[in-house]
Amino acid sequence: MKIRTYSALFMLLSTPVFAGRPLTTEDAGFIEKGGVELEAYYHRQTEPETPKLTGFHLQPSVGIGFNTQLGLGVDYSRQYNADFDATKSSGAFALVGKTGLKELTDDAYGIAIAYSVDRTRAPGESFRYDNAAINGVVTVPVQQWLFHANLGWARSRLAATNATTWAVAAERTGAIGPVDLAAETYGNDHDPAWVGVAARWVVKEDRFFIDASYAVQTGSSRAKLLTIGTKLAF
């Protein structure tokens, strides 16, 4: 299994609370004290001449006050061969958080710092501490648009590498009735960038969402990543 097969998966897992799901780019919003969010999604990654990887991700998060939220992301994945037989399993769990430095409002930009640490389990191995990351986040509202920019640093202990990470995204809220649409690009200074699109159906305002995303990695690998998920807020 090539290391980059897991790169998008662990980028998704180790980044705290995405821009409202299903974007990988984070936003500067944070959960108010006492608030709870539960995100769950299916993901499927494919790449030519590489076994398919599918899995499920679950992440509860809670606002603890001081403009801060904390969460736990858990991911389980299975690798499939050309005959669609499951051959290997892998997993990870991450402690994630985000702290607002300047509150995001409908009329003013927000700034936040996101951070995470995780333990990963490659096929046939036990869980081991691997990734740590910190990410600066800015969100700028412009009428019904939200523009996000991320810049951060990540460390993989197992691979003994550091990476500069980045992401930018644009969201159009209420683009088609209750459906929000978005586009993004994200990556790091070691691998080709990803380009993706996303949609979010607001089933019940501020409470229940259904979402999906699709991204393609640029360069020769042409890996593809699909996610389909939901979010509940309490």
Tab-separated table of C-alpha atoms in Angstrom:
chain	number	residue	atom	x	y	z
A	1	MET	CA	0.000	0.000	0.000
A	2	LYS	CA	1.467	3.340	-1.010
A	3	ILE	CA	1.666	5.917	1.775
A	4	ARG	CA	-0.205	8.480	-0.288
A	5	THR	CA	-3.229	6.184	-0.420
A	6	TYR	CA	-3.904	7.205	3.170
A	7	SER	CA	-2.954	10.871	2.775
A	8	ALA	CA	-6.439	12.215	2.051
A	9	LEU	CA	-8.035	10.011	4.692
A	10	PHE	CA	-5.701	11.132	7.456
A	11	MET	CA	-5.933	14.747	6.308
A	12	LEU	CA	-9.693	14.476	6.785
A	13	LEU	CA	-9.355	12.731	10.129
A	14	SER	CA	-6.704	14.919	11.689
A	15	THR	CA	-8.249	18.281	10.827
A	16	PRO	CA	-10.717	19.432	13.471
A	17	VAL	CA	-14.295	20.279	12.500
A	18	PHE	CA	-14.353	21.086	8.842
A	19	ALA	CA	-16.106	24.067	7.288
A	20	GLY	CA	-19.524	22.728	8.216
A	21	ARG	CA	-18.772	19.385	6.539
A	22	PRO	CA	-18.261	18.210	3.912
A	23	LEU	CA	-15.346	20.529	3.126
A	24	THR	CA	-11.823	19.622	4.202
A	25	THR	CA	-11.061	23.336	4.528
A	26	GLU	CA	-11.902	24.518	8.037
A	27	ASP	CA	-13.916	27.590	8.970
A	28	ALA	CA	-13.380	30.025	11.832
A	29	GLY	CA	-16.676	29.253	13.564
A	30	PHE	CA	-16.749	27.344	16.836
A	31	ILE	CA	-19.389	25.573	18.920
A	32	GLU	CA	-20.813	27.682	21.739
A	33	LYS	CA	-20.392	26.469	25.328
A	34	GLY	CA	-22.670	23.490	25.984
A	35	GLY	CA	-23.385	22.882	22.302
A	36	VAL	CA	-22.847	19.445	20.770
A	37	GLU	CA	-22.345	18.360	17.157
A	38	LEU	CA	-22.204	14.825	15.797
A	39	GLU	CA	-20.776	14.228	12.326
A	40	ALA	CA	-20.719	10.905	10.496
A	41	TYR	CA	-19.735	10.116	6.925
A	42	TYR	CA	-18.792	7.365	4.528
A	43	HIS	CA	-15.624	7.853	2.460
A	44	ARG	CA	-14.315	6.078	-0.607
A	45	GLN	CA	-10.873	6.673	-2.130
A	46	THR	CA	-9.703	5.212	-5.430
A	47	GLU	CA	-6.495	5.515	-7.392
A	48	PRO	CA	-5.326	3.757	-10.588
A	49	GLU	CA	-3.331	0.568	-9.903
A	50	THR	CA	-3.967	0.919	-6.158
A	51	PRO	CA	-6.484	-1.037	-4.023
A	52	LYS	CA	-9.715	0.825	-3.275
A	53	LEU	CA	-10.109	2.166	0.263
A	54	THR	CA	-13.538	2.649	1.866
A	55	GLY	CA	-14.550	3.444	5.397
A	56	PHE	CA	-16.654	5.285	7.933
A	57	HIS	CA	-15.873	8.280	10.121
A	58	LEU	CA	-17.630	9.411	13.320
A	59	GLN	CA	-16.847	12.607	15.217
A	60	PRO	CA	-18.675	14.104	18.213
A	61	SER	CA	-17.619	17.609	19.278
A	62	VAL	CA	-18.645	19.816	22.197
A	63	GLY	CA	-18.243	23.486	23.081
A	64	ILE	CA	-16.413	23.816	26.400
A	65	GLY	CA	-16.358	27.616	26.683
A	66	PHE	CA	-13.488	30.073	26.223
A	67	ASN	CA	-14.348	30.120	22.485
A	68	THR	CA	-13.129	26.517	22.304
A	69	GLN	CA	-14.533	23.211	21.120
A	70	LEU	CA	-13.059	19.728	21.501
A	71	GLY	CA	-13.883	16.501	19.701
A	72	LEU	CA	-12.908	12.907	19.087
A	73	GLY	CA	-12.694	11.585	15.520
A	74	VAL	CA	-12.785	7.827	14.939
A	75	ASP	CA	-12.212	6.242	11.548
A	76	TYR	CA	-12.354	2.658	10.272
A	77	SER	CA	-11.319	1.715	6.726
A	78	ARG	CA	-10.992	-1.402	4.604
A	79	GLN	CA	-8.809	-1.996	1.585
A	80	TYR	CA	-10.267	-3.922	-1.375
A	81	ASN	CA	-8.515	-5.820	-4.170
A	82	ALA	CA	-9.480	-5.929	-7.849
A	83	ASP	CA	-12.142	-8.584	-7.136
A	84	PHE	CA	-13.758	-6.290	-4.540
A	85	ASP	CA	-12.778	-8.605	-1.691
A	86	ALA	CA	-11.836	-6.878	1.558
A	87	THR	CA	-8.195	-7.694	2.251
A	88	LYS	CA	-6.935	-5.374	5.005
A	89	SER	CA	-8.346	-2.991	7.578
A	90	SER	CA	-6.917	0.177	9.076
A	91	GLY	CA	-8.078	2.802	11.526
A	92	ALA	CA	-7.326	5.940	13.429
A	93	PHE	CA	-8.654	8.138	16.179
A	94	ALA	CA	-7.847	11.785	16.788
A	95	LEU	CA	-8.269	14.313	19.558
A	96	VAL	CA	-9.203	17.555	17.833
A	97	GLY	CA	-9.929	21.106	18.895
A	98	LYS	CA	-10.477	24.639	17.717
A	99	THR	CA	-10.219	27.981	19.522
A	100	GLY	CA	-11.690	31.206	18.197
A	101	LEU	CA	-9.397	34.232	18.380
A	102	LYS	CA	-11.878	36.612	16.709
A	103	GLU	CA	-15.548	35.652	16.563
A	104	LEU	CA	-17.047	35.106	13.125
A	105	THR	CA	-20.331	36.964	12.536
A	106	ASP	CA	-22.600	37.550	9.542
A	107	ASP	CA	-20.837	40.852	8.890
A	108	ALA	CA	-17.276	40.421	10.171
A	109	TYR	CA	-14.418	38.012	9.521
A	110	GLY	CA	-13.350	35.421	12.062
A	111	ILE	CA	-9.981	33.954	13.059
A	112	ALA	CA	-9.346	30.617	14.781
A	113	ILE	CA	-6.614	28.125	15.572
A	114	ALA	CA	-7.315	24.409	15.008
A	115	TYR	CA	-5.166	21.595	16.384
A	116	SER	CA	-5.093	17.804	16.577
A	117	VAL	CA	-3.140	14.704	17.554
A	118	ASP	CA	-3.929	11.168	16.421
A	119	ARG	CA	-3.076	7.506	16.690
A	120	THR	CA	-3.227	5.411	13.529
A	121	ARG	CA	-3.267	1.705	12.772
A	122	ALA	CA	-1.922	0.552	9.412
A	123	PRO	CA	-3.011	-2.879	8.083
A	124	GLY	CA	-1.567	-5.663	10.245
A	125	GLU	CA	-0.200	-3.275	12.883
A	126	SER	CA	-1.314	-1.920	16.253
A	127	PHE	CA	-2.328	1.673	17.038
A	128	ARG	CA	0.604	4.052	17.262
A	129	TYR	CA	0.855	7.779	17.869
A	130	ASP	CA	1.530	9.437	14.519
A	131	ASN	CA	0.257	12.859	13.449
A	132	ALA	CA	0.153	16.237	15.160
A	133	ALA	CA	-1.092	19.368	13.436
A	134	ILE	CA	-1.876	23.039	14.043
A	135	ASN	CA	-3.736	25.227	11.604
A	136	GLY	CA	-4.524	28.935	11.322
A	137	VAL	CA	-8.015	29.653	9.968
A	138	VAL	CA	-9.631	32.797	8.537
A	139	THR	CA	-13.235	33.070	7.313
A	140	VAL	CA	-14.592	36.153	5.527
A	141	PRO	CA	-18.371	36.559	4.952
A	142	VAL	CA	-19.502	38.490	1.868
A	143	GLN	CA	-23.310	38.612	1.629
A	144	GLN	CA	-24.320	34.959	1.025
A	145	TRP	CA	-20.733	33.850	0.424
A	146	LEU	CA	-18.179	32.514	2.886
A	147	PHE	CA	-14.494	32.460	1.969
A	148	HIS	CA	-12.105	30.315	4.020
A	149	ALA	CA	-8.293	30.184	4.093
A	150	ASN	CA	-6.112	27.782	6.115
A	151	LEU	CA	-2.365	27.634	6.666
A	152	GLY	CA	-0.754	25.146	9.008
A	153	TRP	CA	1.940	22.692	9.999
A	154	ALA	CA	1.715	18.919	10.401
A	155	ARG	CA	4.162	16.342	11.735
A	156	SER	CA	4.096	12.606	11.030
A	157	ARG	CA	6.162	10.784	13.620
A	158	LEU	CA	6.063	7.443	11.810
A	159	ALA	CA	7.140	8.930	8.486
A	160	ALA	CA	9.554	11.342	10.232
A	161	THR	CA	8.353	14.220	8.056
A	162	ASN	CA	7.030	17.741	8.537
A	163	ALA	CA	4.633	19.382	6.122
A	164	THR	CA	3.198	22.812	5.481
A	165	THR	CA	-0.538	22.423	4.905
A	166	TRP	CA	-2.914	24.837	3.195
A	167	ALA	CA	-6.504	25.080	1.988
A	168	VAL	CA	-8.860	27.644	0.453
A	169	ALA	CA	-12.593	27.341	-0.136
A	170	ALA	CA	-15.658	29.328	-1.181
A	171	GLU	CA	-19.205	28.518	-0.015
A	172	ARG	CA	-22.480	29.883	-1.395
A	173	THR	CA	-25.176	29.475	1.245
A	174	GLY	CA	-28.695	28.932	-0.088
A	175	ALA	CA	-27.372	28.454	-3.613
A	176	ILE	CA	-30.341	26.250	-4.585
A	177	GLY	CA	-33.080	26.680	-2.002
A	178	PRO	CA	-31.935	24.840	1.160
A	179	VAL	CA	-28.773	23.514	-0.544
A	180	ASP	CA	-25.371	25.156	-0.030
A	181	LEU	CA	-22.679	24.663	-2.679
A	182	ALA	CA	-18.913	24.978	-2.301
A	183	ALA	CA	-15.569	24.456	-4.007
A	184	GLU	CA	-12.118	24.064	-2.495
A	185	THR	CA	-8.505	23.161	-3.048
A	186	TYR	CA	-6.146	21.851	-0.375
A	187	GLY	CA	-2.837	20.080	0.049
A	188	ASN	CA	0.673	20.254	1.446
A	189	ASP	CA	4.195	20.984	0.279
A	190	HIS	CA	5.016	17.300	-0.397
A	191	ASP	CA	2.110	16.007	-2.501
A	192	PRO	CA	0.001	17.215	-5.445
A	193	ALA	CA	-2.965	19.377	-4.487
A	194	TRP	CA	-6.575	18.226	-4.282
A	195	VAL	CA	-9.472	20.043	-5.986
A	196	GLY	CA	-13.026	19.362	-4.861
A	197	VAL	CA	-16.684	20.368	-4.853
A	198	ALA	CA	-19.287	19.886	-2.129
A	199	ALA	CA	-22.996	20.251	-1.370
A	200	ARG	CA	-24.880	20.539	1.922
A	201	TRP	CA	-28.657	20.144	2.283
A	202	VAL	CA	-29.997	22.042	5.271
A	203	VAL	CA	-32.797	19.670	6.307
A	204	LYS	CA	-33.523	21.595	9.529
A	205	GLU	CA	-31.815	24.922	10.082
A	206	ASP	CA	-28.971	24.788	12.623
A	207	ARG	CA	-29.946	21.200	13.524
A	208	PHE	CA	-29.734	18.570	10.770
A	209	PHE	CA	-27.695	18.450	7.551
A	210	ILE	CA	-26.988	15.927	4.784
A	211	ASP	CA	-23.857	16.483	2.717
A	212	ALA	CA	-21.512	15.108	0.076
A	213	SER	CA	-18.150	15.960	-1.469
A	214	TYR	CA	-15.997	14.817	-4.363
A	215	ALA	CA	-12.298	15.634	-4.812
A	216	VAL	CA	-9.592	14.725	-7.318
A	217	GLN	CA	-5.858	14.869	-6.683
A	218	THR	CA	-3.901	16.689	-9.363
A	219	GLY	CA	-0.734	15.243	-10.850
A	220	SER	CA	-0.155	11.780	-12.235
A	221	SER	CA	-1.873	9.789	-9.477
A	222	ARG	CA	-5.393	11.156	-10.161
A	223	ALA	CA	-6.682	9.760	-6.872
A	224	LYS	CA	-10.378	10.420	-6.197
A	225	LEU	CA	-12.145	10.867	-2.868
A	226	LEU	CA	-15.925	10.702	-2.311
A	227	THR	CA	-17.677	11.391	1.003
A	228	ILE	CA	-21.356	11.233	1.947
A	229	GLY	CA	-22.444	12.201	5.448
A	230	THR	CA	-24.727	13.852	7.966
A	231	LYS	CA	-24.410	16.288	10.857
A	232	LEU	CA	-26.623	16.741	13.915
A	233	ALA	CA	-26.370	19.778	16.193
A	234	PHE	CA	-27.895	19.973	19.685
